[in-house]
């Protein structure tokens, strides 16, 4: 459909989206949002502070690779590795107990399968 066939309000909305790159990216990621944004644009208009918030949220979400690595490094420094080691040991103990329980159940099952069926003397 060419741009000349579009309704004038749709053409204005398209121009508005083109002026807001973050909004344009969001619409490209999720096409179902376009109706939501169009309705907001029709109700609020172009100058509403809502559009600044939408642009700001998108820029906050985007982190450069260096910022992400720095944050990840900071997170790793905050971890108490002794605590992590203790939790891993506790988990290993629990897994060992579960394995022992399964082994016991299997042994009992094998014992019951080996027993001959009970025969009553009065048959």
C-alpha positions as CSV (number, residue, x, y, z in Angstrom):
1,X,0.0,0.0,0.0
2,X,1.6,3.3,-1.0
3,X,1.8,6.2,1.4
4,X,-0.7,8.2,-0.7
5,X,-3.4,5.7,0.1
6,X,-2.9,5.9,3.9
7,X,-5.3,7.9,6.0
8,X,-3.8,11.3,6.9
9,X,-3.7,10.5,10.6
10,X,-1.8,7.3,9.9
11,X,0.7,9.2,7.7
12,X,1.2,11.7,10.6
13,X,1.7,8.8,13.1
14,X,4.2,7.2,10.7
15,X,6.2,10.5,10.6
16,X,6.0,10.7,14.4
17,X,7.4,7.2,14.8
18,X,10.2,8.0,12.4
19,X,11.2,11.0,14.5
20,X,11.4,8.7,17.6
21,X,14.0,6.0,16.9
22,X,13.5,4.2,20.2
23,X,9.7,3.9,19.5
24,X,10.4,2.8,16.0
25,X,12.7,0.0,17.4
26,X,10.0,-1.1,19.8
27,X,7.4,-1.3,17.1
28,X,9.8,-3.3,14.9
29,X,10.5,-5.8,17.7
30,X,6.9,-6.3,18.6
31,X,4.4,-5.5,15.8
32,X,1.4,-6.0,18.2
33,X,2.4,-2.8,20.0
34,X,1.8,-0.5,17.0
35,X,-2.0,-0.4,17.7
36,X,-1.3,0.4,21.3
37,X,1.0,3.3,20.4
38,X,-1.2,4.6,17.7
39,X,-4.2,4.8,20.1
40,X,-1.9,6.5,22.7
41,X,-0.8,9.0,20.1
42,X,-4.4,9.7,19.0
43,X,-5.5,10.3,22.6
44,X,-2.4,12.0,24.1
45,X,-0.9,13.8,21.1
46,X,2.7,14.2,20.1
47,X,3.7,16.6,22.9
48,X,2.7,14.5,25.9
49,X,5.4,13.5,28.4
50,X,4.5,9.9,28.0
51,X,6.6,9.8,24.8
52,X,9.7,11.0,26.7
53,X,9.2,8.2,29.2
54,X,9.0,5.6,26.4
55,X,12.2,6.9,24.9
56,X,13.9,7.1,28.2
57,X,13.0,3.5,29.2
58,X,14.4,2.2,25.9
59,X,17.7,4.0,26.4
60,X,18.0,2.7,30.0
61,X,17.5,-0.8,28.9
62,X,20.3,-0.7,26.4
63,X,23.7,-1.2,27.9
64,X,26.9,-1.2,26.1
65,X,29.0,-4.3,26.3
66,X,31.6,-2.7,28.6
67,X,28.9,-1.5,31.0
68,X,27.4,-5.0,31.1
69,X,30.8,-6.6,31.8
70,X,31.5,-4.0,34.5
71,X,28.2,-4.7,36.2
72,X,28.8,-8.5,35.9
73,X,32.2,-8.1,37.4
74,X,30.8,-6.1,40.3
75,X,28.2,-8.7,40.9
76,X,30.8,-11.5,41.0
77,X,32.8,-9.5,43.6
78,X,29.8,-9.3,45.8
79,X,29.3,-13.0,45.9
80,X,30.3,-14.8,49.2
81,X,32.1,-17.8,47.7
82,X,32.3,-19.6,51.0
83,X,28.5,-19.4,51.3
84,X,28.2,-20.8,47.7
85,X,30.5,-23.6,48.6
86,X,28.5,-24.5,51.7
87,X,25.3,-24.6,49.7
88,X,26.9,-26.8,47.0
89,X,28.1,-29.2,49.8
90,X,24.6,-29.3,51.3
91,X,23.1,-30.0,47.9
92,X,25.6,-32.8,47.2
93,X,24.6,-34.4,50.6
94,X,20.9,-34.2,49.7
95,X,21.6,-35.8,46.3
96,X,23.6,-38.5,47.9
97,X,20.7,-39.3,50.3
98,X,18.2,-39.4,47.4
99,X,20.5,-41.8,45.5
100,X,20.8,-44.0,48.6
101,X,17.0,-44.0,49.0
102,X,16.5,-45.0,45.3
103,X,19.1,-47.7,45.7
104,X,17.3,-49.1,48.8
105,X,13.9,-49.1,47.0
106,X,15.4,-51.0,44.0
107,X,17.0,-53.6,46.3
108,X,13.7,-54.2,48.1
109,X,11.9,-54.5,44.8
110,X,14.5,-57.1,43.6
111,X,14.1,-59.1,46.9
112,X,10.3,-59.2,46.5
113,X,10.6,-60.3,42.9
114,X,12.9,-63.3,43.9
115,X,10.5,-64.7,46.5
116,X,8.4,-67.5,45.3
117,X,4.7,-66.9,45.4
118,X,2.9,-68.0,48.6
119,X,1.2,-71.3,48.2
120,X,-1.5,-72.3,50.5
121,X,-1.5,-75.9,51.7
122,X,-5.2,-76.4,51.3
123,X,-5.3,-76.1,47.6
